[in-house]
Coordinates of C-alpha atoms in Angstrom, one line a residue:
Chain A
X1 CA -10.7 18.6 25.4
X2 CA -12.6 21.0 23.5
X3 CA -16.5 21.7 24.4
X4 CA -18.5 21.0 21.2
X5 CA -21.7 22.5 22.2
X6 CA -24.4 21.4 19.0
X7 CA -25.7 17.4 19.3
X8 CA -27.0 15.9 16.2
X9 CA -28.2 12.4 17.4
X10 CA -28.8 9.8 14.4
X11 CA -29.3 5.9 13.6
X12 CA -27.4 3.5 11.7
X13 CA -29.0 1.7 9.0
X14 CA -28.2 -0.7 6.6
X15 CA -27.9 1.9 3.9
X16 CA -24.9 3.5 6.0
X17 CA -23.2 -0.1 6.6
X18 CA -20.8 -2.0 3.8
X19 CA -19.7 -5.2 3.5
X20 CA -17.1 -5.5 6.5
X21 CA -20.2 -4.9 8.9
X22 CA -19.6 -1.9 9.6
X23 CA -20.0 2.1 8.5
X24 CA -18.5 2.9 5.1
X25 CA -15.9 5.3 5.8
X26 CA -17.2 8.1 3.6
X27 CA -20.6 7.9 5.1
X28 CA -19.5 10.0 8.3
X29 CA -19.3 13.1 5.8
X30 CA -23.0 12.6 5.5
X31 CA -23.8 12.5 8.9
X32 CA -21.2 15.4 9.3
X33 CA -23.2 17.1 6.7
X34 CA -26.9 16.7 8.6
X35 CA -25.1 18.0 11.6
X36 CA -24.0 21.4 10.2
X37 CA -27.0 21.7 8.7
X38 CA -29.4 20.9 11.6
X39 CA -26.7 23.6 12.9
X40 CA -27.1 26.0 10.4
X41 CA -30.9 25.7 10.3
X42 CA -31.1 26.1 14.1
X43 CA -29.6 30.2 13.7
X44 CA -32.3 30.6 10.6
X45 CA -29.6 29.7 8.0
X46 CA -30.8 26.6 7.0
X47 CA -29.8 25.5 3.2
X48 CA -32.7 27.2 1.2
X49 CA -32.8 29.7 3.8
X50 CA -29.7 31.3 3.0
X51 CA -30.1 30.7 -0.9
X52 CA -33.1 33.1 -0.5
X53 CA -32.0 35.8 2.1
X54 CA -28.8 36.0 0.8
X55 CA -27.8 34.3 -2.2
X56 CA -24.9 31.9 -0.7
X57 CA -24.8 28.6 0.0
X58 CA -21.8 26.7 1.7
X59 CA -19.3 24.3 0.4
X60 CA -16.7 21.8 1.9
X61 CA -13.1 23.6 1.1
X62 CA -10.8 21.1 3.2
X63 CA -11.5 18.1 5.8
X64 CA -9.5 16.4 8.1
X65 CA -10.6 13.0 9.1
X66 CA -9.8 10.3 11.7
X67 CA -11.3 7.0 12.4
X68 CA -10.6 5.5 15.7
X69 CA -13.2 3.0 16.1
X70 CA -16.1 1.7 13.7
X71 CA -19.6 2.3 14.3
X72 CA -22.0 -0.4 13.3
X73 CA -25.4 -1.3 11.9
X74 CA -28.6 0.2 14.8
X75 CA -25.7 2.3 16.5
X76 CA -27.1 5.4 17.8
X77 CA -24.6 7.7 17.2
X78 CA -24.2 11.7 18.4
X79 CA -22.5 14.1 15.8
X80 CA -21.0 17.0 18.3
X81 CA -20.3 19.9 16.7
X82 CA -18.7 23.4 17.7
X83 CA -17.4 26.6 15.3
X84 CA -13.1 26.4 15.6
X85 CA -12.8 30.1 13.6
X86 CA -14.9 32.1 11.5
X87 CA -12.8 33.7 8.7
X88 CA -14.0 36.5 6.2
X89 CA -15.7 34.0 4.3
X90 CA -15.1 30.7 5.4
X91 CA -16.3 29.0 8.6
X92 CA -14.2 25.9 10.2
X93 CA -15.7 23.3 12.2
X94 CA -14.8 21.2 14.8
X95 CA -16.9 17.8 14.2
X96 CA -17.0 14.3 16.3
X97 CA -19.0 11.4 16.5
X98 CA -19.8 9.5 19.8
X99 CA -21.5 6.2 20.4
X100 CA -22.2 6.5 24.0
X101 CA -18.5 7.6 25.9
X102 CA -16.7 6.6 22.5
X103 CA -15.2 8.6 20.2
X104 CA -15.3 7.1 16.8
X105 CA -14.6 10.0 14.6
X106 CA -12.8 13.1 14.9
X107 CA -13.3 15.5 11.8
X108 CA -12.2 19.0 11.1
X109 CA -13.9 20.8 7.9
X110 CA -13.6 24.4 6.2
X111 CA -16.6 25.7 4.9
X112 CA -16.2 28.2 2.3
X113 CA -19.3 30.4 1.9
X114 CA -19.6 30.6 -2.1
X115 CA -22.4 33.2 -4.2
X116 CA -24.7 32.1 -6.6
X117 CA -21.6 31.7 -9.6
X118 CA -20.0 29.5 -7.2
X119 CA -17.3 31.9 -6.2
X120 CA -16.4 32.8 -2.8
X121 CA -17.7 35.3 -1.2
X122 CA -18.0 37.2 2.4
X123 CA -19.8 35.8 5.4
X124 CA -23.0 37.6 6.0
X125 CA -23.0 39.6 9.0
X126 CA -26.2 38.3 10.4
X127 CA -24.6 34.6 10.4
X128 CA -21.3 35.2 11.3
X129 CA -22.6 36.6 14.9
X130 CA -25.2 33.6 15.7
X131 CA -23.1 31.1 14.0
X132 CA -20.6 32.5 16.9
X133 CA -22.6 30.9 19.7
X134 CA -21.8 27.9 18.7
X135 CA -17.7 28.2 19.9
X136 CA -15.3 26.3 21.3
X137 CA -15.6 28.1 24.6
Chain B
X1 CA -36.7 -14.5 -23.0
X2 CA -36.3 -11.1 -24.4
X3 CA -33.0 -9.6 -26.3
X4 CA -31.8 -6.7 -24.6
X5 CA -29.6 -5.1 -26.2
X6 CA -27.9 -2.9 -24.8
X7 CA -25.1 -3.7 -21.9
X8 CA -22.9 -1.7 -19.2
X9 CA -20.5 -3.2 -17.1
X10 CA -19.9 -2.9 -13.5
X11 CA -17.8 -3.6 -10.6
X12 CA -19.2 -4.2 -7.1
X13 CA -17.0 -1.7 -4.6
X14 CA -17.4 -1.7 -0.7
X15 CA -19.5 1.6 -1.4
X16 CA -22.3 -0.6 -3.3
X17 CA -22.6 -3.1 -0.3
X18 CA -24.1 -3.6 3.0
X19 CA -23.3 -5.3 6.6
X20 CA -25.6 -7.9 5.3
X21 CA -22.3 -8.9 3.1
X22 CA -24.0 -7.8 -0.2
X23 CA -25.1 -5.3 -2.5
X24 CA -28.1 -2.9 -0.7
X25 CA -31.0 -3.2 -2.4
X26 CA -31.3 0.6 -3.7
X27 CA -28.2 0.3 -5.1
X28 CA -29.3 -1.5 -7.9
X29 CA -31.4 1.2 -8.8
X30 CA -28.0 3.7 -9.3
X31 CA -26.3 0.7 -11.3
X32 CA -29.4 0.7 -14.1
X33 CA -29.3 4.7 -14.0
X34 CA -25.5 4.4 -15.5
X35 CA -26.5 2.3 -17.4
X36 CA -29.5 3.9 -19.0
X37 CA -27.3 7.3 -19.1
X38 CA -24.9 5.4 -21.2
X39 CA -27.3 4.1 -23.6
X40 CA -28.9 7.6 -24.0
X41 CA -25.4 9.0 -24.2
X42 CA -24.7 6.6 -27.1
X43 CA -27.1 8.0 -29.3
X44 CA -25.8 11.2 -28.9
X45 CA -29.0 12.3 -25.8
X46 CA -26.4 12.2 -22.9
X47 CA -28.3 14.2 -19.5
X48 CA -26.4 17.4 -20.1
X49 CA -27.2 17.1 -24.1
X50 CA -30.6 17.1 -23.8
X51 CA -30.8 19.6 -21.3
X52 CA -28.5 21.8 -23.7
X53 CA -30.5 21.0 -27.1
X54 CA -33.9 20.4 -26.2
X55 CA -34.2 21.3 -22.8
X56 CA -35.7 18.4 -21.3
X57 CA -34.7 15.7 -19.0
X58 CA -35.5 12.4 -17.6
X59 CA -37.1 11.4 -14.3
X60 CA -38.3 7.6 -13.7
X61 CA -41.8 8.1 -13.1
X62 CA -42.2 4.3 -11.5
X63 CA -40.1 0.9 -11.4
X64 CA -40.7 -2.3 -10.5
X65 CA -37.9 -4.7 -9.2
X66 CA -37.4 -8.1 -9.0
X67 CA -34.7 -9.7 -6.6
X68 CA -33.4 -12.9 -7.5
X69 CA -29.9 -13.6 -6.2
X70 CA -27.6 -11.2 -4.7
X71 CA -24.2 -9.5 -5.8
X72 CA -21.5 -9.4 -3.8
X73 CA -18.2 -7.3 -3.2
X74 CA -16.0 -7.3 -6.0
X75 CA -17.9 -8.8 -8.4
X76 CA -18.3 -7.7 -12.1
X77 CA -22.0 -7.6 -13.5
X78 CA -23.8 -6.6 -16.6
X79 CA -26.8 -4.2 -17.1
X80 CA -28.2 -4.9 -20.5
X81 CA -31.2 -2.7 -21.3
X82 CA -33.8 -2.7 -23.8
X83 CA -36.7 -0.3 -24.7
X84 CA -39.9 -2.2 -24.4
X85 CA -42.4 0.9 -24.8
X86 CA -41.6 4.5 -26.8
X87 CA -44.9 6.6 -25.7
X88 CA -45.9 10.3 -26.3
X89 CA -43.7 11.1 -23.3
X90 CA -42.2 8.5 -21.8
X91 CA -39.7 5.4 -22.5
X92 CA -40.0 2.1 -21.2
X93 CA -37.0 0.3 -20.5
X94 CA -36.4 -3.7 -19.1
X95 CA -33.3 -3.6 -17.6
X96 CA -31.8 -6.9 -16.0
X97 CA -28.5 -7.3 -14.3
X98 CA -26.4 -10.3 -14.8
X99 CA -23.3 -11.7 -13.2
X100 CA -22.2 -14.1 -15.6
X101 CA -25.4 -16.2 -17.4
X102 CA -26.9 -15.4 -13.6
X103 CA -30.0 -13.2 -13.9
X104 CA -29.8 -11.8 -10.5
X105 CA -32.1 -8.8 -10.9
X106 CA -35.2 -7.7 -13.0
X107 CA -36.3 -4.2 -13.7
X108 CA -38.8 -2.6 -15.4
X109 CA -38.6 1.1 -15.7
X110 CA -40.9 4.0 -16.6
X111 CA -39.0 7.6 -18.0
X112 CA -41.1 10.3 -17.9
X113 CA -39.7 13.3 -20.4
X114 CA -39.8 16.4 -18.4
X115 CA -39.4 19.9 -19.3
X116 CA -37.0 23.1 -17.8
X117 CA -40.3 23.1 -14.8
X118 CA -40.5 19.6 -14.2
X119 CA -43.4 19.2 -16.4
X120 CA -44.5 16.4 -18.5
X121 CA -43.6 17.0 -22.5
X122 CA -43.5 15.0 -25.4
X123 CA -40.2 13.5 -26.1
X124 CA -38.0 14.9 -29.0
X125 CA -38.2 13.2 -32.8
X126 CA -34.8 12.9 -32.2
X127 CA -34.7 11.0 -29.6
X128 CA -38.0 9.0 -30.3
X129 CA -36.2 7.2 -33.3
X130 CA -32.8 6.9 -31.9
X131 CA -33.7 5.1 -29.0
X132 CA -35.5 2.9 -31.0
X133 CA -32.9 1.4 -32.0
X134 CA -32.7 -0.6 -28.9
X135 CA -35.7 -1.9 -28.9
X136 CA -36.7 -5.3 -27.3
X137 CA -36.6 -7.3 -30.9
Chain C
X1 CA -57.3 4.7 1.0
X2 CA -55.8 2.1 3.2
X3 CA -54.6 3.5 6.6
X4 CA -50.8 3.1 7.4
X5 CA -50.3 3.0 10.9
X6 CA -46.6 3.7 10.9
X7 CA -44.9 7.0 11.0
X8 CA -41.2 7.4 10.4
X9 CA -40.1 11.3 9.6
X10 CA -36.4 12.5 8.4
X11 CA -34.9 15.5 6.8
X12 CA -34.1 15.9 3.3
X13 CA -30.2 16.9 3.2
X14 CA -28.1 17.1 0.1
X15 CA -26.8 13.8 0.1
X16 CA -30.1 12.7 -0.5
X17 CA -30.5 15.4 -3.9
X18 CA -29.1 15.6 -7.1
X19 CA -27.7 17.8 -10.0
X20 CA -32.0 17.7 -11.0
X21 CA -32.4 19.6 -7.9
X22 CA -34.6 16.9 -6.3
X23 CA -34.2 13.8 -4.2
X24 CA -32.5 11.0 -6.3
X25 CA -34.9 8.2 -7.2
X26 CA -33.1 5.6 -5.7
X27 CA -32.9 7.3 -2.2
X28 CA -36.5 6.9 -1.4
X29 CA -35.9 2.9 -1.2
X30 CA -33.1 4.3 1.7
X31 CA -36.0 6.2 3.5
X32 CA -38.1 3.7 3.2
X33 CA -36.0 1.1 4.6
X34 CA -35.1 3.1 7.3
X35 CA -38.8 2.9 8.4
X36 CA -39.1 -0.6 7.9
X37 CA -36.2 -0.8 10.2
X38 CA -37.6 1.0 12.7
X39 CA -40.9 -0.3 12.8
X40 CA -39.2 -3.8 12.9
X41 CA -37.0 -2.2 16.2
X42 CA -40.6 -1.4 17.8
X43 CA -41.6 -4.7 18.4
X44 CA -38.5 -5.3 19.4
X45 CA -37.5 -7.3 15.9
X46 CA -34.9 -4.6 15.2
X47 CA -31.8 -5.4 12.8
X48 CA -29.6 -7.0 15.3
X49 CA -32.1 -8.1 18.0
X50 CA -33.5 -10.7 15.1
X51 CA -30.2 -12.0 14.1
X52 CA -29.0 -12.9 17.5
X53 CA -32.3 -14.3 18.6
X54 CA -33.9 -15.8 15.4
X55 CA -30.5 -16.3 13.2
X56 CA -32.5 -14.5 10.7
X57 CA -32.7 -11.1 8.4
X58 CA -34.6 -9.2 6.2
X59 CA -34.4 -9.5 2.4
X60 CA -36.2 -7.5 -0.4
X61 CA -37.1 -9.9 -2.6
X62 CA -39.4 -7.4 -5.0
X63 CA -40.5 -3.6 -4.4
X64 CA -43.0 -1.5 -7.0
X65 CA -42.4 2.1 -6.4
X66 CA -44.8 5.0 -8.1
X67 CA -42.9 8.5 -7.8
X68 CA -45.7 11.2 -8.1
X69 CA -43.8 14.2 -6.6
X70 CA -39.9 14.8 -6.4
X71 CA -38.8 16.0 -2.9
X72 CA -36.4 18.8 -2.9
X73 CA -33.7 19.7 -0.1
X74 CA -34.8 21.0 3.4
X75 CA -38.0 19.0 3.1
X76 CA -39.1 17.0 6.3
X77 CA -41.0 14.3 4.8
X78 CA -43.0 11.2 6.7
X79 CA -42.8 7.4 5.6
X80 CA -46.0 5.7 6.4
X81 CA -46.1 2.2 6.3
X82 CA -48.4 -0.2 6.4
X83 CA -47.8 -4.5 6.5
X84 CA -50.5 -5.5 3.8
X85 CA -50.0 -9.1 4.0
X86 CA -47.9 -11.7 6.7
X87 CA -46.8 -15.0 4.5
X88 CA -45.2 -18.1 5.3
X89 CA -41.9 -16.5 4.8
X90 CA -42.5 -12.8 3.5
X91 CA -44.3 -9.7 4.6
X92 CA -45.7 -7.5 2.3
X93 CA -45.9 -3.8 3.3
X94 CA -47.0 -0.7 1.5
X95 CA -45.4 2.4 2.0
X96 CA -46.2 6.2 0.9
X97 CA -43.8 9.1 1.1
X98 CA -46.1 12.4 2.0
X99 CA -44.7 16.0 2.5
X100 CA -47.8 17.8 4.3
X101 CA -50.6 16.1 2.9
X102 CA -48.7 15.7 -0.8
X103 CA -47.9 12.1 -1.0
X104 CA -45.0 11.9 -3.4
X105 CA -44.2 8.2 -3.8
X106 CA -46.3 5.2 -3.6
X107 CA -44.4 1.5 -3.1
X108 CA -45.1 -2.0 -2.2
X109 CA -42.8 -4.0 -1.1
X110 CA -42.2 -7.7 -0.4
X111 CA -39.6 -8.9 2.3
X112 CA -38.3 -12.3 2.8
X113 CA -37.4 -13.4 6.2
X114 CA -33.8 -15.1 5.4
X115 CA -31.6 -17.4 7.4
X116 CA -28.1 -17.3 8.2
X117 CA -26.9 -18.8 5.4
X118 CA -29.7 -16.5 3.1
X119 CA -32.2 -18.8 2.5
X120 CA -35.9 -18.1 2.8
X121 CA -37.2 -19.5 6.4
X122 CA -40.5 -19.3 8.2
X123 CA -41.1 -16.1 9.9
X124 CA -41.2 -16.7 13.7
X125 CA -44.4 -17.0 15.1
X126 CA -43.5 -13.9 17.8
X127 CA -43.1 -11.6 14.9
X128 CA -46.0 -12.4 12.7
X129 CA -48.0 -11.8 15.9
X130 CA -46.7 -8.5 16.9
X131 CA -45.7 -7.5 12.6
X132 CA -49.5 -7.5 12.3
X133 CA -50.6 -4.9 14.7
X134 CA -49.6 -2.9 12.2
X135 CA -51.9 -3.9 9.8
X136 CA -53.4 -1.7 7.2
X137 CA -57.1 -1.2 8.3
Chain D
X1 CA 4.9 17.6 -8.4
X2 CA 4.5 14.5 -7.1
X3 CA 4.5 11.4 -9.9
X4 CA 0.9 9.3 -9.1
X5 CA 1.1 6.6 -11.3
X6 CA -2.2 4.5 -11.0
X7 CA -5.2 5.8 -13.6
X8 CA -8.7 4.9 -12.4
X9 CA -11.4 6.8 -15.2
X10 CA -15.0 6.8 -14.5
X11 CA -18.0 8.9 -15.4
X12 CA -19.7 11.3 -13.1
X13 CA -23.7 9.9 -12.9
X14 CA -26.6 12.0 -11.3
X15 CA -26.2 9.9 -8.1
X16 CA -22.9 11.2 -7.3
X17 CA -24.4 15.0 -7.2
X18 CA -26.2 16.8 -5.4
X19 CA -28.7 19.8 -5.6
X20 CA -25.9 22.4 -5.6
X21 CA -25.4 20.6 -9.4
X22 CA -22.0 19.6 -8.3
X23 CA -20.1 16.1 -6.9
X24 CA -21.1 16.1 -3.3
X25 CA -17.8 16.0 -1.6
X26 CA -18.3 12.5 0.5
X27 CA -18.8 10.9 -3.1
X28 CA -14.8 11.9 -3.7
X29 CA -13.9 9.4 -1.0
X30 CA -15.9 6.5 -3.0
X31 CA -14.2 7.4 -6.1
X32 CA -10.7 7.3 -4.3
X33 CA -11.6 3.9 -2.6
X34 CA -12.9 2.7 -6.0
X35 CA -9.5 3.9 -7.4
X36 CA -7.3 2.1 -4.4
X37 CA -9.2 -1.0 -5.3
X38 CA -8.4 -1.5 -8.4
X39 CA -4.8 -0.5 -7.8
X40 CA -4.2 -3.5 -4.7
X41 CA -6.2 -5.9 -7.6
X42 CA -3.8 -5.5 -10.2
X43 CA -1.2 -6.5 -8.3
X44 CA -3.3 -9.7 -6.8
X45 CA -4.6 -7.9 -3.9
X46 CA -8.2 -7.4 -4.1
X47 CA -11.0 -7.1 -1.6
X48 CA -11.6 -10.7 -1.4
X49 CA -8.7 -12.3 -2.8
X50 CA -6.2 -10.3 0.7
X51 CA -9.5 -11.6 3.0
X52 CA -9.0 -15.2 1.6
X53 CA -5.4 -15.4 1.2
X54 CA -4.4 -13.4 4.0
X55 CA -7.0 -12.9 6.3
X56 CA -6.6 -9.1 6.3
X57 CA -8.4 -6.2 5.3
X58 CA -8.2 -2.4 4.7
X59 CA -9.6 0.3 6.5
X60 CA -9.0 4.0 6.3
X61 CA -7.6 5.5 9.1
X62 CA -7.3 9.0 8.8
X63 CA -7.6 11.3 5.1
X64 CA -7.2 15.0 4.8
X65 CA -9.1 16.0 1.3
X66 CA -8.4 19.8 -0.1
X67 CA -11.5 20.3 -2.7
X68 CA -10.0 23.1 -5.5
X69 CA -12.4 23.0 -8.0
X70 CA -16.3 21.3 -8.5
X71 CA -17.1 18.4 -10.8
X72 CA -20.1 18.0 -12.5
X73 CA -23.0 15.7 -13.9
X74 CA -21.2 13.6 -17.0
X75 CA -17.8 14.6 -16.1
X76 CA -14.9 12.1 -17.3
X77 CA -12.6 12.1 -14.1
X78 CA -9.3 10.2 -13.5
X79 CA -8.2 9.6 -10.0
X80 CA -4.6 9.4 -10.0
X81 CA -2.9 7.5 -7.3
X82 CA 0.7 6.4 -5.2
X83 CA 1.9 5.5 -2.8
X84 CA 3.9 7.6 -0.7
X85 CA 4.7 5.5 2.2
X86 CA 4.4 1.5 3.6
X87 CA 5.0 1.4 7.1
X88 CA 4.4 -1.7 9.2
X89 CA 0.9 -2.3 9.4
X90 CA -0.3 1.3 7.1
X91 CA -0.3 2.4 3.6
X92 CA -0.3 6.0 2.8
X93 CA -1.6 7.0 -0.7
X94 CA -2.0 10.3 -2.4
X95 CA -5.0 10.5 -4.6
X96 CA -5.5 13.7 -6.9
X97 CA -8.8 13.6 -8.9
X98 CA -8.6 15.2 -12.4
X99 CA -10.7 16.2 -14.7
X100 CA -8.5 16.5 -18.0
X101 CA -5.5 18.9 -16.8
X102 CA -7.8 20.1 -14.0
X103 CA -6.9 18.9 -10.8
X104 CA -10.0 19.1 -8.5
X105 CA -9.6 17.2 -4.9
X106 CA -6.4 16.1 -3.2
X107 CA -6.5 13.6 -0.9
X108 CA -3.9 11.8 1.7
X109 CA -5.0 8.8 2.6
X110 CA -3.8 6.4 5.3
X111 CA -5.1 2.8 5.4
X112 CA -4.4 -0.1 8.2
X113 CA -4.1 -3.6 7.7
X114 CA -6.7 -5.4 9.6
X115 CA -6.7 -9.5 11.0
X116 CA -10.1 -10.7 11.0
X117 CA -11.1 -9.4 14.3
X118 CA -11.0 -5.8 13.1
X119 CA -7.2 -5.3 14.9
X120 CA -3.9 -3.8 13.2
X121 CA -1.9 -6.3 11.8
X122 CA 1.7 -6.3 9.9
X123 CA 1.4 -6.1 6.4
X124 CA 2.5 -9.5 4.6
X125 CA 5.2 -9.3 2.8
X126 CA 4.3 -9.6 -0.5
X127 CA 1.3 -7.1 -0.4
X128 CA 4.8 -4.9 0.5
X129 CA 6.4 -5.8 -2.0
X130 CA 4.3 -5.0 -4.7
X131 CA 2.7 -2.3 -3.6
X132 CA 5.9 0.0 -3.9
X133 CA 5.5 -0.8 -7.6
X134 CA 3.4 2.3 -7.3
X135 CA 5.1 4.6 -5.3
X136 CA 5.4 8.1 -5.9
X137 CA 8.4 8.9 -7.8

């Protein structure tokens, strides 16, 4: 069992819920989302932060997702998150989200850091290092 | 009862719903910006067109909502719009959304024309008599 | 300018933007219920703790909303809300949507208490009590 | 190349984007389950029609998405869908997203049947049945 050392805690709300009681399945992306970016903001890289220091920003290339158990509406849910492999310009992500002891979603995303034109583009030094404290171990 | 005349069609997906068992209350909000889209696209002022020729866009500057009955999952509704109010810079716009002859909610809608910066400007000639064509009657 | 005793804060993150570079009008009603829920869950009326011991829920029935300012990504923003007026059935609350001292969007909004079967009910007497320590003066 | 031989068409609004002025990548997986929707009601398997007849549901299990290329505010996009496999209580569906020739996101896409209670069930047998009207080939 891999150590996923960054916690993103958040609450289910209605918005987040559909119509067999429980979360919409694409919804965990967001919450996947806030994670890396709480993440990502905790190293100085948040969003705009990068945009302005270096002209990047970072965008979902591939994600692997499986649901083992629903979460539902006033959960409080963790998002654990830990950095699987840092590439030359990608970044890959081990995600899961835990109600209590319960695993509910296991997710595995590529991030592909892109310039301003959209296109891909190498990993700033300065990010790749911190983003590195944030291994598997 | 006022003629509206303009009318998009729907279908209610899981995504649109909540664990209450029917459509989330914001969502209503996305389902009459399609439908106004589509009306301004029908005149030839699509979002990207009147970025591209006149550089403006649209941003609702306020709304008021009425909530009569709720939709549900998988049902098929109707938007019809109508421009109440054409003003200097803005469009006024009842929109109502039907399933069947059930009004189940009322909106009225303020536009506010915005320039490249997000400022206030007055709305194209072009567009001023187009959209009058869908006017409240 | 009425005081609104309750504070709810959250992140802006991009699923709560759009292509206008801002926070999609319909996503402040999401923030905004999110508050609602959460000063609901401090008097211990939360989302679930009503249904099982009331058999009731929370309905919008009608919401004016005033958007001033957009919001943009990265923003950490602060719902205050206020309950302007405890009905038979319905509470009334304002809420404004501030960034610093910048409030972006004004809304008032009517909520009818609803029973299982989704028709308007009295209000139990242990939440009127406790709904109107938050009160707007 | 596979054969995918369900069509689903819709139009890209400013509520599926996101300040990068692109799709924002969770909003792929409402456009896929809009797309598998429609395909289980044309062959008399809706939403509510398997809950009513059937007492079953659908629920993603796991989905692996590859993103290849952006889409964009007032895109046309077709998601293109088959099935590639019906096991005993699962459905597995590929679902490309295109936008004319362009294909954009790939997705594999397993979904269990569900009884009432939210546990896997067998498939009935004509859900079976007609579902492999759509397989790949």
């Amino acid at each position: 069992m891999v150590n996923l050392p960054h916690i993103y805690t958040l609450r289910v709300y209605y918005e987040d819920t559909d119509a067999g009681g429980i979360v919409y399945y694409a919804n965990y992306l967001k919450f996947a989302e806030r994670a890396r970016s709480e993440l990502l903001r905790s190293i100085g890289s948040g969003n705009i932060e990068v945009m302005v220091e270096f002209g990047i920003s970072f965008a979902v290339s591939s994600c692997a997702i499986k649901y083992r158990r629903p979460a539902k509406l006033d959960d409080m849910l963790e998002v654990r998150t830990g950095v699987a492999k840092i590439g030359g310009a990608t970044i890959t992500m081990i995600q899961e989200v835990y109600r209590g002891s319960d695993r509910l979603v296991e997710m595995n995303v590529q991030m592909a850091c892109l310039n301003k034109v959209g296109q891909p583009t190498r990993l700033p030094q300065k990010i790749r290092g911190s983003v590195s404290s944030f291994g598997l171990t």
